[in-house]
Short mmCIF file of C-alpha atoms and ligand atoms in Angstrom, two decimals:
data_model
loop_
_atom_site.label_atom_id
_atom_site.label_comp_id
_atom_site.label_asym_id
_atom_site.label_seq_id
_atom_site.Cartn_x
_atom_site.Cartn_y
_atom_site.Cartn_z
CA MET N 214 8.70 44.39 -87.83
CA GLU N 215 6.28 46.95 -88.71
CA SER N 216 7.74 50.50 -88.73
CA ARG N 217 4.44 52.32 -88.18
CA PHE N 218 4.57 51.18 -84.62
CA MET N 219 8.20 52.64 -84.14
CA ASP N 220 7.11 55.78 -85.93
CA THR N 221 4.38 56.18 -83.02
CA ALA N 222 7.15 55.35 -80.46
CA LEU N 223 9.73 57.78 -81.98
CA GLU N 224 6.38 60.50 -82.05
CA ILE N 225 5.69 59.77 -78.54
CA ALA N 226 9.40 60.33 -77.62
CA PHE N 227 9.47 63.87 -79.35
CA GLY N 228 6.37 64.83 -77.16
CA ARG N 229 8.29 64.16 -74.16
CA MET N 230 11.15 66.03 -75.40
CA GLY N 231 11.90 68.91 -72.85
CA LEU N 232 9.92 67.17 -70.41
CA THR N 233 12.18 64.52 -69.00
CA SER N 234 15.85 66.15 -68.73
CA PRO N 235 18.39 65.26 -67.96
CA ASN N 236 16.77 61.66 -68.72
CA PRO N 237 16.27 60.94 -72.36
CA ALA N 238 12.52 61.07 -73.56
CA VAL N 239 11.68 57.84 -74.77
CA GLY N 240 8.23 56.15 -76.17
CA ALA N 241 6.90 52.84 -76.07
CA VAL N 242 4.25 51.03 -77.87
CA ILE N 243 2.94 47.65 -77.13
CA VAL N 244 1.21 45.58 -79.87
CA ARG N 245 -0.96 42.63 -80.07
CA ASP N 246 -1.79 40.84 -83.41
CA GLY N 247 -1.00 44.14 -85.23
CA THR N 248 -2.94 46.35 -83.02
CA VAL N 249 -1.71 48.80 -80.38
CA VAL N 250 -2.59 47.56 -76.88
CA SER N 251 -1.12 50.52 -75.11
CA ILE N 252 1.52 53.46 -75.23
CA GLY N 253 3.70 55.28 -72.95
CA GLY N 254 6.29 58.26 -72.84
CA THR N 255 9.28 58.76 -70.09
CA GLY N 256 7.85 60.91 -67.25
CA PRO N 257 9.56 63.71 -65.44
CA CYS N 258 13.04 62.76 -64.48
CA GLY N 259 13.04 60.36 -61.42
CA SER N 260 9.86 59.17 -62.37
CA ARG N 261 8.77 56.06 -64.46
CA HIS N 262 10.27 55.23 -68.00
CA ALA N 263 8.44 54.94 -71.19
CA GLU N 264 8.33 51.05 -71.03
CA ILE N 265 6.78 51.01 -67.44
CA ALA N 266 4.21 53.37 -68.27
CA ALA N 267 3.18 51.52 -71.38
CA ILE N 268 3.14 48.14 -69.53
CA GLY N 269 1.04 49.91 -66.56
CA ALA N 270 -1.62 50.96 -69.28
CA GLY N 271 -1.90 47.65 -71.01
CA GLY N 272 -3.57 45.33 -68.93
CA ASP N 273 -2.27 41.42 -69.56
CA VAL N 274 0.24 41.96 -72.25
CA THR N 275 1.87 38.20 -72.40
CA GLY N 276 2.73 37.35 -75.54
CA CYS N 277 2.86 41.01 -77.07
CA ASP N 278 5.38 42.90 -78.87
CA MET N 279 7.04 46.18 -77.74
CA TYR N 280 8.29 48.63 -79.73
CA VAL N 281 10.76 51.20 -77.99
CA SER N 282 12.63 53.94 -79.25
CA LEU N 283 15.66 53.35 -76.68
CA GLU N 284 17.16 50.41 -75.37
CA PRO N 285 15.32 49.27 -71.95
CA CYS N 286 17.40 50.16 -69.03
CA CYS N 287 18.95 47.30 -66.81
CA HIS N 288 20.39 49.23 -63.93
CA TYR N 289 19.06 50.64 -60.97
CA GLY N 290 19.14 54.45 -61.19
CA LYS N 291 16.51 56.60 -59.68
CA THR N 292 13.98 53.96 -61.12
CA PRO N 293 14.32 50.02 -60.99
CA PRO N 294 15.15 48.45 -64.42
CA CYS N 295 12.70 48.35 -67.25
CA THR N 296 14.24 45.02 -68.51
CA ASP N 297 12.88 43.47 -65.14
CA ALA N 298 9.45 44.79 -65.89
CA ILE N 299 9.50 43.55 -69.44
CA ILE N 300 10.64 39.77 -68.54
CA ALA N 301 7.87 39.98 -65.65
CA SER N 302 5.04 41.22 -68.10
CA GLY N 303 5.43 38.35 -70.38
CA ILE N 304 6.25 40.30 -73.61
CA LYS N 305 7.75 38.22 -75.86
CA LYS N 306 9.66 40.54 -78.64
CA VAL N 307 11.06 44.05 -78.26
CA TYR N 308 12.01 46.03 -81.08
CA ALA N 309 14.63 48.87 -79.89
CA ALA N 310 15.39 51.74 -82.21
CA ILE N 311 18.87 52.25 -80.91
CA LEU N 312 21.29 51.19 -77.90
CA ASP N 313 21.51 53.38 -74.80
CA PRO N 314 24.83 55.29 -74.70
CA ASN N 315 24.79 55.60 -71.10
CA PRO N 316 27.71 53.10 -70.26
CA ALA N 317 25.53 51.49 -67.44
CA VAL N 318 23.01 50.29 -69.77
CA ALA N 319 25.09 50.26 -73.56
CA GLY N 320 24.05 46.86 -74.70
CA LYS N 321 23.51 45.11 -71.39
CA GLY N 322 19.91 45.87 -71.60
CA VAL N 323 19.40 43.92 -74.76
CA ALA N 324 21.95 41.14 -73.34
CA ARG N 325 19.49 40.80 -70.47
CA LEU N 326 16.45 40.45 -72.22
CA ARG N 327 17.74 37.96 -74.58
CA ASP N 328 19.25 36.02 -71.84
CA SER N 329 15.64 35.83 -70.35
CA GLY N 330 14.42 34.33 -73.81
CA ILE N 331 12.95 37.49 -74.96
CA GLU N 332 14.13 37.97 -78.64
CA VAL N 333 15.28 41.71 -79.42
CA GLU N 334 15.84 43.26 -82.76
CA ILE N 335 17.49 46.37 -83.46
CA PRO N 336 16.19 47.58 -86.84
CA GLY N 337 19.04 49.64 -88.33
CA MET N 338 17.23 51.76 -90.55
CA LEU N 339 15.10 53.37 -87.58
CA SER N 340 18.03 53.99 -85.29
CA GLN N 341 19.25 57.21 -87.11
CA ARG N 342 15.85 58.87 -86.59
CA ALA N 343 16.00 57.40 -82.83
CA ALA N 344 19.73 58.94 -82.69
CA ASP N 345 18.66 62.53 -83.58
CA LEU N 346 16.32 62.52 -80.61
CA ILE N 347 18.99 61.43 -78.14
CA ARG N 348 21.87 63.48 -79.30
CA ALA N 349 22.00 65.97 -76.25
CA PHE N 350 21.41 62.62 -73.79
CA LYS N 351 24.56 61.28 -75.33
CA LYS N 352 26.62 64.43 -74.61
CA TYR N 353 25.15 64.88 -71.21
CA ILE N 354 25.84 61.24 -70.39
CA LEU N 355 29.14 60.81 -71.60
CA ARG N 356 30.86 64.11 -71.01
CA LYS N 357 28.45 65.72 -68.18
CA ARG N 358 28.26 69.05 -70.43
CA THR N 359 25.00 70.52 -72.05
CA PHE N 360 24.60 70.17 -75.63
CA VAL N 361 24.25 73.43 -77.56
CA LEU N 362 22.21 74.29 -80.50
CA ALA N 363 23.01 77.62 -82.11
CA LYS N 364 19.90 79.17 -83.96
CA SER N 365 20.16 82.17 -86.18
CA ALA N 366 18.06 83.84 -88.69
CA VAL N 367 20.08 84.99 -91.47
CA THR N 368 19.84 86.90 -94.79
CA LEU N 369 21.14 85.42 -98.09
CA ASP N 370 24.47 87.40 -97.45
CA GLY N 371 24.84 85.87 -93.94
CA ARG N 372 23.64 88.71 -91.71
CA ILE N 373 21.36 88.77 -88.55
CA ALA N 374 21.05 92.55 -88.62
CA THR N 375 21.79 95.25 -90.81
CA ARG N 376 24.84 97.44 -90.40
CA THR N 377 22.81 99.71 -87.69
CA GLY N 378 21.87 96.54 -85.79
CA ASP N 379 18.25 96.63 -86.87
CA SER N 380 17.03 92.94 -86.83
CA LYS N 381 13.11 92.89 -87.00
CA TRP N 382 12.69 90.99 -88.90
CA VAL N 383 15.07 88.67 -90.70
CA SER N 384 13.05 85.57 -90.89
CA SER N 385 9.62 84.88 -91.94
CA GLU N 386 6.56 84.65 -89.27
CA HIS N 387 6.79 80.77 -90.05
CA SER N 388 10.17 80.78 -89.02
CA ARG N 389 9.53 82.38 -85.95
CA TYR N 390 6.79 80.34 -84.97
CA LEU N 391 8.84 77.25 -85.31
CA VAL N 392 11.48 78.80 -82.93
CA HIS N 393 8.76 78.95 -80.27
CA ARG N 394 8.10 75.31 -80.85
CA ILE N 395 12.18 74.76 -80.52
CA ARG N 396 12.07 76.58 -77.24
CA ALA N 397 9.36 74.46 -76.00
CA LYS N 398 11.73 71.62 -76.40
CA MET N 399 14.70 73.14 -74.82
CA ASP N 400 15.97 73.13 -71.08
CA ALA N 401 17.51 76.46 -71.44
CA VAL N 402 17.87 79.66 -73.64
CA ILE N 403 21.28 81.50 -73.62
CA ILE N 404 22.04 85.01 -74.59
CA GLY N 405 24.69 87.71 -74.13
CA LYS N 406 24.36 90.97 -72.75
CA ASN N 407 24.18 92.90 -76.00
CA THR N 408 21.18 90.88 -76.71
CA LEU N 409 19.66 91.62 -73.24
CA LEU N 410 20.47 95.42 -73.80
CA ARG N 411 19.45 95.88 -77.37
CA ASP N 412 16.24 93.26 -77.67
CA ASP N 413 15.16 93.09 -74.15
CA PRO N 414 13.77 89.42 -75.19
CA MET N 415 11.16 87.49 -73.16
CA LEU N 416 12.73 83.95 -74.23
CA ASP N 417 9.59 82.09 -73.60
CA SER N 418 7.62 79.77 -75.86
CA ARG N 419 4.62 81.53 -77.41
CA PRO N 420 3.41 79.43 -80.29
CA ASP N 421 -0.23 80.20 -79.48
CA SER N 422 0.65 83.88 -80.39
CA PHE N 423 1.03 83.09 -84.01
CA SER N 424 -1.86 83.14 -86.36
CA ASP N 425 -3.88 80.04 -87.85
CA GLY N 426 -2.76 80.66 -91.15
CA VAL N 427 0.94 79.96 -89.78
CA LYS N 428 -0.01 77.16 -87.80
CA ARG N 429 -2.07 75.50 -90.55
CA TYR N 430 0.90 75.79 -93.01
CA PHE N 431 2.89 73.09 -91.21
CA LEU N 432 -0.04 70.92 -90.91
CA GLU N 433 -1.10 70.95 -94.55
CA ASN N 434 1.56 68.61 -96.33
CA ARG N 435 4.30 71.03 -96.49
CA ALA N 436 6.23 69.49 -93.83
CA ASP N 437 8.82 67.67 -96.13
CA VAL N 438 12.48 67.21 -94.98
CA PHE N 439 14.98 67.15 -97.61
CA GLY N 440 18.58 65.44 -96.64
CA ARG N 441 18.84 63.52 -93.49
CA ASP N 442 15.57 62.34 -92.47
CA ASN N 443 15.68 63.89 -88.94
CA GLN N 444 12.99 62.94 -86.68
CA PHE N 445 13.43 65.94 -84.48
CA LEU N 446 12.97 68.15 -87.59
CA ARG N 447 10.04 66.04 -89.02
CA SER N 448 8.17 66.07 -85.65
CA LEU N 449 8.92 69.90 -85.16
CA LEU N 450 7.25 70.66 -88.26
CA SER N 451 4.19 68.75 -87.97
CA SER N 452 3.62 67.30 -84.45
CA GLU N 453 0.89 68.45 -82.00
CA ILE N 454 3.01 69.93 -79.16
CA SER N 455 0.39 69.58 -76.14
CA GLU N 456 2.83 70.76 -73.35
CA TYR N 457 4.75 74.01 -73.60
CA ARG N 458 7.52 73.87 -70.98
CA GLN N 459 9.26 77.41 -70.53
CA PRO N 460 12.98 77.17 -70.81
CA LEU N 461 15.54 78.43 -68.16
CA ARG N 462 16.61 81.86 -69.20
CA VAL N 463 20.60 82.10 -69.23
CA LEU N 464 22.65 85.11 -69.67
CA VAL N 465 26.42 85.20 -69.98
CA GLY N 466 28.07 88.16 -69.11
CA LEU N 467 26.93 90.75 -66.79
CA PRO N 468 26.26 94.24 -68.20
CA GLY N 469 27.70 97.49 -66.40
CA GLU N 470 24.42 98.09 -64.94
CA VAL N 471 21.56 95.72 -64.06
CA ASP N 472 18.20 97.20 -65.16
CA PHE N 473 15.44 94.64 -63.11
CA SER N 474 12.86 96.23 -65.50
CA ARG N 475 14.22 93.72 -68.13
CA LYS N 476 11.88 91.01 -69.18
CA PHE N 477 14.75 88.41 -68.68
CA PHE N 478 14.45 89.52 -64.72
CA ARG N 479 10.73 88.90 -64.44
CA ASP N 480 10.63 86.14 -62.26
CA ASP N 481 13.10 83.38 -60.96
CA GLY N 482 13.36 81.50 -64.00
CA TYR N 483 17.02 82.71 -65.05
CA ILE N 484 20.61 82.38 -63.98
CA VAL N 485 23.56 84.55 -64.98
CA PHE N 486 27.03 83.83 -65.35
CA GLU N 487 30.07 85.92 -65.12
CA ARG N 488 33.77 85.40 -65.01
CA LYS N 489 34.76 85.82 -61.36
CA ASP N 490 38.08 88.14 -62.15
CA ARG N 491 35.66 90.48 -63.98
CA LEU N 492 32.69 90.37 -61.30
CA ASP N 493 35.45 91.21 -58.69
CA HIS N 494 36.33 94.28 -60.80
CA PHE N 495 32.74 95.41 -61.56
CA LEU N 496 32.17 95.10 -57.65
CA ARG N 497 35.04 97.09 -56.67
CA ASN N 498 34.19 99.74 -59.42
CA SER N 499 30.41 99.93 -58.53
CA THR N 500 28.27 100.20 -55.31
CA GLY N 501 25.35 100.17 -57.23
CA LEU N 502 26.14 97.08 -58.98
CA LYS N 503 27.03 95.30 -55.45
CA SER N 504 23.55 96.07 -54.22
CA ALA N 505 22.09 94.79 -57.40
CA VAL N 506 24.36 91.71 -57.61
CA MET N 507 23.10 90.40 -54.24
CA ARG N 508 19.54 90.13 -55.59
CA LEU N 509 20.80 88.27 -58.67
CA ASN N 510 20.56 84.59 -59.52
CA ILE N 511 24.39 84.74 -60.37
CA VAL N 512 27.04 82.05 -60.72
CA ASP N 513 30.92 83.25 -60.59
CA ILE N 514 33.11 81.20 -62.96
CA ASP N 515 36.67 80.69 -62.02
CA ALA N 516 38.41 80.69 -65.56
CA ARG N 517 41.07 81.97 -67.02
CA THR N 518 40.55 81.32 -70.81
CA ASN N 519 37.11 81.63 -72.90
CA ALA N 520 37.20 78.03 -73.61
CA GLU N 521 37.38 77.23 -70.06
CA GLU N 522 34.81 79.57 -69.25
CA ILE N 523 32.35 78.01 -71.69
CA GLY N 524 33.15 74.46 -70.45
CA LEU N 525 32.35 75.41 -66.98
CA ILE N 526 29.21 76.88 -67.78
CA LEU N 527 28.14 73.97 -69.67
CA GLU N 528 29.26 71.68 -66.55
CA GLU N 529 27.32 74.01 -64.23
CA LEU N 530 24.29 73.63 -66.45
CA ALA N 531 24.46 70.06 -66.79
CA ASP N 532 24.72 69.83 -62.96
CA ARG N 533 21.39 71.43 -62.73
CA GLY N 534 19.81 68.94 -65.03
CA ILE N 535 19.92 71.11 -67.87
CA MET N 536 20.44 68.85 -70.85
CA THR N 537 19.71 71.08 -74.03
CA ALA N 538 20.67 74.88 -74.47
CA MET N 539 19.85 77.03 -77.39
CA LEU N 540 22.19 80.11 -78.28
CA GLU N 541 19.71 82.94 -79.16
CA GLY N 542 22.19 85.67 -79.73
CA GLY N 543 24.03 87.27 -80.48
CA GLY N 544 26.95 86.98 -82.59
CA LEU N 545 29.60 87.57 -80.06
CA LEU N 546 28.10 84.88 -77.75
CA ALA N 547 28.02 82.18 -80.73
CA GLY N 548 31.39 83.19 -81.30
CA SER N 549 32.78 82.51 -78.05
CA PHE N 550 30.77 79.03 -77.82
CA PHE N 551 32.26 78.57 -81.35
CA ASP N 552 35.93 79.28 -80.35
CA ALA N 553 35.48 76.73 -77.50
CA GLY N 554 34.43 74.33 -79.73
CA GLU N 555 31.03 73.80 -78.11
CA ILE N 556 28.45 74.39 -80.78
CA ASP N 557 26.93 70.90 -81.27
CA GLN N 558 23.84 71.59 -83.53
CA VAL N 559 23.09 74.61 -85.85
CA ILE N 560 19.43 75.52 -86.94
CA TYR N 561 19.66 78.72 -89.65
CA PHE N 562 16.60 80.10 -90.95
CA ILE N 563 17.91 81.34 -94.28
CA ALA N 564 15.64 84.39 -95.32
CA PRO N 565 15.47 85.35 -99.27
CA LYS N 566 16.92 89.10 -98.70
CA ILE N 567 20.12 90.49 -98.92
CA SER N 568 21.22 93.23 -96.35
CA GLY N 569 24.33 94.24 -98.02
CA ASN N 570 26.05 94.74 -95.07
CA GLY N 571 25.69 94.01 -91.13
CA ILE N 572 26.03 91.82 -88.15
CA SER N 573 27.56 88.04 -88.77
CA PRO N 574 25.86 85.09 -86.78
CA VAL N 575 29.13 84.00 -85.45
CA ILE N 576 31.81 86.57 -84.53
CA ALA N 577 34.61 84.48 -83.21
CA ALA N 578 38.77 84.52 -83.75
CA GLY N 579 37.77 82.73 -86.77
CA LYS N 580 39.81 80.32 -88.97
CA ASP N 581 42.73 81.15 -91.57
CA GLU N 582 42.00 78.65 -94.17
CA MET N 583 38.76 77.53 -95.42
CA GLY N 584 39.73 74.11 -94.84
CA LEU N 585 40.03 74.79 -90.99
CA SER N 586 36.28 75.64 -90.91
CA LEU N 587 33.77 73.71 -88.81
CA PRO N 588 32.25 71.24 -90.93
CA VAL N 589 28.50 70.66 -90.32
CA ARG N 590 27.46 67.22 -90.79
CA ASP N 591 24.04 64.97 -90.81
CA VAL N 592 22.45 67.69 -92.52
CA SER N 593 18.47 68.37 -93.22
CA VAL N 594 16.68 71.18 -94.86
CA ALA N 595 12.89 72.14 -94.86
CA PHE N 596 10.84 75.10 -95.97
CA ALA N 597 9.40 77.60 -93.54
CA GLY N 598 7.34 80.37 -95.13
CA GLY N 599 9.86 81.91 -97.57
CA ASP N 600 12.77 80.63 -95.53
CA VAL N 601 15.07 77.76 -95.82
CA LEU N 602 15.27 75.86 -92.50
CA TYR N 603 19.10 74.49 -92.50
CA LEU N 604 19.70 71.97 -89.67
CA GLY N 605 22.88 70.07 -88.96
CA TYR N 606 25.44 68.78 -86.25
CA LYS N 607 29.02 69.20 -85.30
CA ASP N 608 29.30 65.29 -85.34
CA VAL N 609 28.39 62.71 -87.11
CA TYR N 610 25.97 60.25 -84.70
CA ASN N 611 28.44 57.66 -83.98
CA PHE N 612 26.45 54.20 -83.69
CA GLU N 613 30.14 52.36 -82.90
CA MET N 614 30.92 54.22 -80.12
CA MET N 615 28.12 52.70 -78.17
C1 LIG L 1305 14.51 53.50 -70.20
N1 LIG L 1305 13.38 54.11 -70.66
O1 LIG L 1305 12.03 55.96 -70.93
C2 LIG L 1305 14.31 56.26 -70.15
C3 LIG L 1305 15.53 55.40 -70.13
O2 LIG L 1305 17.43 57.08 -62.85
P1 LIG L 1305 16.66 56.48 -63.98
O3 LIG L 1305 15.98 55.21 -63.17
O4 LIG L 1305 15.47 57.15 -64.34
O5 LIG L 1305 17.32 56.09 -65.11
C4 LIG L 1305 17.82 56.87 -66.06
C5 LIG L 1305 18.83 56.31 -67.00
O6 LIG L 1305 18.01 55.50 -67.82
C6 LIG L 1305 19.32 57.21 -68.23
O7 LIG L 1305 20.46 57.77 -67.89
C7 LIG L 1305 19.20 56.37 -69.42
O8 LIG L 1305 20.14 55.67 -69.67
C8 LIG L 1305 17.84 55.64 -69.29
N2 LIG L 1305 16.67 56.33 -69.64
N3 LIG L 1305 15.55 54.08 -70.34
O9 LIG L 1305 14.56 52.22 -70.50
C9 LIG L 1305 13.09 55.26 -70.64
N4 LIG L 1305 14.13 57.54 -70.28
ZN1 LIG L 1306 14.26 52.18 -68.04
#
């Protein structure tokens, strides 16, 4: 096993992230005698899988090895099983980084290959890196809910804005550039109505608008990752991202007045969620809002509690093929996801400044004892300009469950 080939497969997988949902992004590399013969990545959902792309690009691959970032599938989904194509191609050995958490596959792909005489190895040391690329898929496939990344830029005293609400800017240009790169990998970004009104954000991915100095900073050997060697973070810092996908804009909570001149409403790439009881109340009390609501992409949520509301929003998004979403403000929005137990990942940019007072990134009901705080696990840290980028997850990636 040569880990450099799996490095390539993982890089390809990262390159496809955000372009395949709700299918996981996978990379495959075919090797003969220590030389790469062909590579492939997962196509848009419903089209070909990474292994099929690599086999298709490889000519005669009899006797070759395949390195793939996820166990090859063995079921008929929207496409036929990759295992059958691998068997037919004459590939003699498969290195798979991790098992597929999809119960339809989950080890059966490996078994199918072995039954046909193909040697399969799962090199454990690479499983961790592959796992971080499919965390969202795992939640999606096992719970049919969208994976939530809570992103914040905070001061050393943990504020996302001063006491007057000013927040331009907490973090460095380098950090903001990375946020645009993260957006390119997200299926959706979510804001609350206060952020809509106060910031009028675009919420698109515009890394090209940053200076060459910032772009070069990450390419010039500053891309060290400390703590867990997280593939998503590693690639985020230094890979070329050639395709910038624009995420769906999601607004949770309708403001009392809908101002269509907000950038959020500039085209159809948005959706608004509001609780059914509140929407009915609004509509009874405002004729203006009634005509505005007719023009909105709005989904009403029939929920009685906050946790129920957030759960239904994440199920509705998952139904629409949204596998990943990033919370982009403000504190109340993150607070309601926190209270609902639906923050799966955090990325905090910690800026070297102290504001003395101001707004918290998570305004929730809170916990009475420090021991009840949400633990953040599998932590990685990197530098972004003068800021520290801190990344972690709610859950430890559990390989045994699969
Ligand atoms: C692979 N290679 O590149 C990906 C896989 O509906 P389908 O046919 O597209 O199958 C989707 C399932 O296949 C998905 O839920 C996951 O288990 C697996 N994804 N498998 O062999 C790939 N993206
Ligand atoms: Zn497949």
